[in-house]
């Protein structure tokens, strides 16, 4: 069981996270309203998804990363779109939840604010983790289909990249909306990175707006 959990595929992580999230969201939580319970389920489900994804990334070296990427199909674009859509819907729900906070007080109000911020953080982490695995699979599938030495990304150093390198690349884009020391050599990956940068910038602006909303609501 432990070996299986450390080598889960993307769809498996989604199923496990979704199942746990639904169970948590359906439990009776006295201090949380219906929307807040849904946010709690989302937060716990995404946290499980991330834990399994980072466990795999930590466990796999470059050789295992390459073999896994080349043996599995390229991540389904529909799956990527569905997941990003789910994240966007969660952000809308968080914004609606923060509007309800104004009518609450005391511990109940504090719990809803913390929950909204946690759900927002989980959404941010999930976006860039999904992109990290997308980059890894695209990179090694390009290597498989082309001549040796032809890659879509050029990482500093001579060691082949593993999942942690792609997580680094994706999270740098997520934090700064730009690339750092990794060079893009493929027009396909350049387009993917461009969409990622634009999406990251928009999401970060949304995070800033919601944070200001939270502060204003607490002060009021």
Short mmCIF file of C-alpha atoms in Angstrom, two decimals:
data_model
loop_
_atom_site.label_atom_id
_atom_site.label_comp_id
_atom_site.label_asym_id
_atom_site.label_seq_id
_atom_site.Cartn_x
_atom_site.Cartn_y
_atom_site.Cartn_z
CA UNK A 1 0.00 0.00 0.00
CA UNK A 2 2.80 2.39 0.88
CA UNK A 3 4.51 1.69 -2.45
CA UNK A 4 1.27 2.35 -4.31
CA UNK A 5 0.66 5.66 -2.54
CA UNK A 6 4.20 6.83 -3.33
CA UNK A 7 3.77 6.13 -7.07
CA UNK A 8 0.22 7.29 -7.76
CA UNK A 9 -0.82 8.63 -11.15
CA UNK A 10 -2.56 11.96 -11.59
CA UNK A 11 -6.06 10.45 -11.96
CA UNK A 12 -5.51 8.27 -8.89
CA UNK A 13 -4.52 11.28 -6.81
CA UNK A 14 -7.62 13.11 -8.00
CA UNK A 15 -9.86 10.18 -7.05
CA UNK A 16 -8.29 9.80 -3.60
CA UNK A 17 -8.34 13.52 -2.90
CA UNK A 18 -11.89 13.88 -4.22
CA UNK A 19 -13.19 10.97 -2.14
CA UNK A 20 -11.63 12.26 1.08
CA UNK A 21 -12.77 15.79 0.32
CA UNK A 22 -16.39 14.70 -0.19
CA UNK A 23 -16.40 12.73 3.08
CA UNK A 24 -14.93 15.66 5.03
CA UNK A 25 -17.34 18.12 3.43
CA UNK A 26 -20.37 15.99 4.32
CA UNK A 27 -19.45 15.66 7.99
CA UNK A 28 -21.42 17.90 10.39
CA UNK A 29 -19.21 20.79 11.51
CA UNK A 30 -21.18 22.89 14.05
CA UNK A 31 -19.36 26.18 13.46
CA UNK A 32 -19.29 25.98 9.64
CA UNK A 33 -22.11 26.71 7.22
CA UNK A 34 -22.73 24.71 4.04
CA UNK A 35 -20.35 26.63 1.81
CA UNK A 36 -17.64 26.59 4.48
CA UNK A 37 -17.95 22.81 4.80
CA UNK A 38 -17.52 22.56 1.05
CA UNK A 39 -14.38 24.68 1.30
CA UNK A 40 -13.08 22.47 4.09
CA UNK A 41 -13.63 19.40 1.95
CA UNK A 42 -11.83 21.08 -0.96
CA UNK A 43 -8.91 22.09 1.25
CA UNK A 44 -8.45 18.62 2.75
CA UNK A 45 -8.86 16.90 -0.63
CA UNK A 46 -6.30 19.14 -2.31
CA UNK A 47 -3.92 18.73 0.63
CA UNK A 48 -4.06 14.94 0.14
CA UNK A 49 -3.49 15.34 -3.61
CA UNK A 50 -0.46 17.54 -2.96
CA UNK A 51 0.95 15.21 -0.31
CA UNK A 52 0.82 12.27 -2.72
CA UNK A 53 2.28 14.32 -5.59
CA UNK A 54 5.17 15.66 -3.50
CA UNK A 55 5.80 12.20 -2.05
CA UNK A 56 6.24 10.85 -5.56
CA UNK A 57 8.45 13.79 -6.56
CA UNK A 58 10.64 13.27 -3.50
CA UNK A 59 10.92 9.52 -4.11
CA UNK A 60 11.76 9.55 -7.82
CA UNK A 61 15.23 10.28 -9.20
CA UNK A 62 15.91 11.46 -12.75
CA UNK A 63 15.95 7.94 -14.24
CA UNK A 64 12.64 7.02 -12.63
CA UNK A 65 11.15 10.35 -13.69
CA UNK A 66 12.18 9.75 -17.31
CA UNK A 67 10.92 6.16 -17.37
CA UNK A 68 7.61 7.12 -15.81
CA UNK A 69 7.07 10.04 -18.18
CA UNK A 70 7.92 7.98 -21.26
CA UNK A 71 5.80 4.97 -20.24
CA UNK A 72 2.68 6.97 -19.43
CA UNK A 73 0.59 8.88 -21.91
CA UNK A 74 1.14 12.63 -22.09
CA UNK A 75 -1.13 14.32 -19.52
CA UNK A 76 -4.56 14.75 -21.02
CA UNK A 77 -5.24 18.39 -21.92
CA UNK A 78 -8.86 17.89 -20.91
CA UNK A 79 -7.75 16.78 -17.44
CA UNK A 80 -5.57 19.88 -17.12
CA UNK A 81 -8.42 22.17 -18.19
CA UNK A 82 -10.87 20.45 -15.81
CA UNK A 83 -8.50 20.84 -12.87
CA UNK A 84 -7.79 24.50 -13.58
CA UNK A 85 -11.53 25.09 -13.95
CA UNK A 86 -12.10 23.44 -10.58
CA UNK A 87 -9.53 25.76 -9.03
CA UNK A 88 -11.22 28.81 -10.56
CA UNK A 89 -14.60 27.70 -9.21
CA UNK A 90 -13.04 27.25 -5.78
CA UNK A 91 -11.71 30.82 -5.90
CA UNK A 92 -15.20 32.10 -6.74
CA UNK A 93 -16.60 30.11 -3.82
CA UNK A 94 -13.92 31.55 -1.53
CA UNK A 95 -14.87 35.07 -2.59
CA UNK A 96 -18.53 34.34 -1.83
CA UNK A 97 -17.54 32.84 1.52
CA UNK A 98 -15.62 35.98 2.45
CA UNK A 99 -18.72 38.03 1.70
CA UNK A 100 -20.63 35.98 4.28
CA UNK A 101 -17.93 36.57 6.90
CA UNK A 102 -19.20 40.12 7.37
CA UNK A 103 -22.35 38.71 8.98
CA UNK A 104 -20.41 36.50 11.42
CA UNK A 105 -18.57 37.28 14.64
CA UNK A 106 -16.21 35.77 17.19
CA UNK A 107 -14.68 32.33 16.73
CA UNK A 108 -17.05 31.48 13.89
CA UNK A 109 -15.86 34.48 11.91
CA UNK A 110 -12.22 33.70 12.55
CA UNK A 111 -12.65 30.07 11.46
CA UNK A 112 -14.28 31.09 8.18
CA UNK A 113 -11.51 33.58 7.40
CA UNK A 114 -8.76 31.03 8.14
CA UNK A 115 -10.57 28.40 6.08
CA UNK A 116 -10.92 30.75 3.11
CA UNK A 117 -7.21 31.61 3.21
CA UNK A 118 -6.25 27.92 3.52
CA UNK A 119 -8.47 26.98 0.56
CA UNK A 120 -6.93 29.78 -1.49
CA UNK A 121 -3.41 28.61 -0.61
CA UNK A 122 -4.28 25.01 -1.57
CA UNK A 123 -5.67 26.21 -4.90
CA UNK A 124 -2.46 28.14 -5.64
CA UNK A 125 -0.26 25.17 -4.78
CA UNK A 126 -2.38 22.79 -6.83
CA UNK A 127 -2.18 24.89 -10.00
CA UNK A 128 1.61 24.90 -10.07
CA UNK A 129 1.97 21.28 -9.00
CA UNK A 130 -0.23 20.22 -11.92
CA UNK A 131 1.88 22.33 -14.27
CA UNK A 132 5.10 20.85 -12.84
CA UNK A 133 4.03 17.31 -13.73
CA UNK A 134 2.80 18.54 -17.11
CA UNK A 135 6.24 20.03 -17.84
CA UNK A 136 8.03 16.85 -16.70
CA UNK A 137 6.01 14.56 -18.93
CA UNK A 138 6.22 16.89 -21.91
CA UNK A 139 9.98 17.25 -21.50
CA UNK A 140 10.73 13.53 -21.44
CA UNK A 141 8.19 12.65 -24.12
CA UNK A 142 9.95 15.16 -26.39
CA UNK A 143 13.24 13.46 -25.55
CA UNK A 144 11.74 10.10 -26.49
CA UNK A 145 10.32 11.31 -29.81
CA UNK A 146 13.37 13.32 -30.92
CA UNK A 147 17.10 12.86 -31.17
CA UNK A 148 19.10 12.42 -27.93
CA UNK A 149 19.98 15.76 -26.42
CA UNK A 150 16.94 17.58 -27.80
CA UNK A 151 14.81 18.87 -24.93
CA UNK A 152 12.21 21.52 -24.43
CA UNK A 153 13.93 22.99 -21.35
CA UNK A 154 17.59 23.56 -20.54
CA UNK A 155 18.29 23.21 -16.81
CA UNK A 156 21.60 24.49 -15.39
CA UNK A 157 24.19 21.79 -14.78
CA UNK A 158 24.70 18.43 -16.45
CA UNK A 159 22.49 16.16 -14.33
CA UNK A 160 19.16 15.17 -15.94
CA UNK A 161 16.17 16.76 -14.21
CA UNK A 162 13.79 14.92 -11.91
CA UNK A 163 10.32 15.88 -10.72
CA UNK A 164 11.70 18.29 -8.10
CA UNK A 165 13.42 20.30 -10.84
CA UNK A 166 10.15 20.72 -12.70
CA UNK A 167 8.40 21.69 -9.47
CA UNK A 168 11.06 24.37 -9.02
CA UNK A 169 10.48 25.63 -12.56
CA UNK A 170 6.69 25.72 -12.15
CA UNK A 171 6.77 27.42 -8.76
CA UNK A 172 9.19 30.11 -9.92
CA UNK A 173 6.69 30.95 -12.66
CA UNK A 174 3.90 30.84 -10.09
CA UNK A 175 5.63 33.31 -7.79
CA UNK A 176 7.12 35.69 -10.35
CA UNK A 177 5.18 35.05 -13.60
CA UNK A 178 8.50 34.64 -15.39
CA UNK A 179 11.26 32.08 -15.91
CA UNK A 180 14.57 32.24 -14.04
CA UNK A 181 17.69 30.22 -14.85
CA UNK A 182 15.89 27.56 -16.93
CA UNK A 183 15.99 28.23 -20.68
CA UNK A 184 13.06 27.31 -22.94
CA UNK A 185 14.18 25.65 -26.18
CA UNK A 186 10.85 24.48 -27.60
CA UNK A 187 8.15 26.64 -29.17
CA UNK A 188 5.50 24.25 -27.78
CA UNK A 189 6.80 24.60 -24.22
CA UNK A 190 7.18 28.33 -24.76
CA UNK A 191 3.46 28.56 -25.49
CA UNK A 192 2.61 26.39 -22.46
CA UNK A 193 4.83 28.56 -20.26
CA UNK A 194 3.24 31.73 -21.63
CA UNK A 195 -0.24 30.52 -20.68
CA UNK A 196 1.10 29.50 -17.26
CA UNK A 197 2.68 32.94 -16.73
CA UNK A 198 -0.50 34.80 -17.67
CA UNK A 199 -2.62 32.51 -15.50
CA UNK A 200 -0.20 32.92 -12.59
CA UNK A 201 -0.26 36.70 -12.84
CA UNK A 202 -4.06 36.77 -12.90
CA UNK A 203 -4.31 34.36 -9.96
CA UNK A 204 -1.78 36.31 -7.91
CA UNK A 205 -3.73 39.52 -8.51
CA UNK A 206 -6.87 37.71 -7.37
CA UNK A 207 -5.09 36.53 -4.23
CA UNK A 208 -4.06 40.12 -3.50
CA UNK A 209 -7.61 41.39 -4.01
CA UNK A 210 -9.09 38.70 -1.75
CA UNK A 211 -6.44 39.38 0.90
CA UNK A 212 -7.36 43.06 0.94
CA UNK A 213 -11.00 42.01 1.21
CA UNK A 214 -10.18 39.82 4.22
CA UNK A 215 -8.26 42.60 5.98
CA UNK A 216 -11.01 45.12 5.29
CA UNK A 217 -13.63 42.68 6.58
CA UNK A 218 -11.71 41.99 9.77
CA UNK A 219 -11.11 45.67 10.45
CA UNK A 220 -14.76 46.48 9.81
#
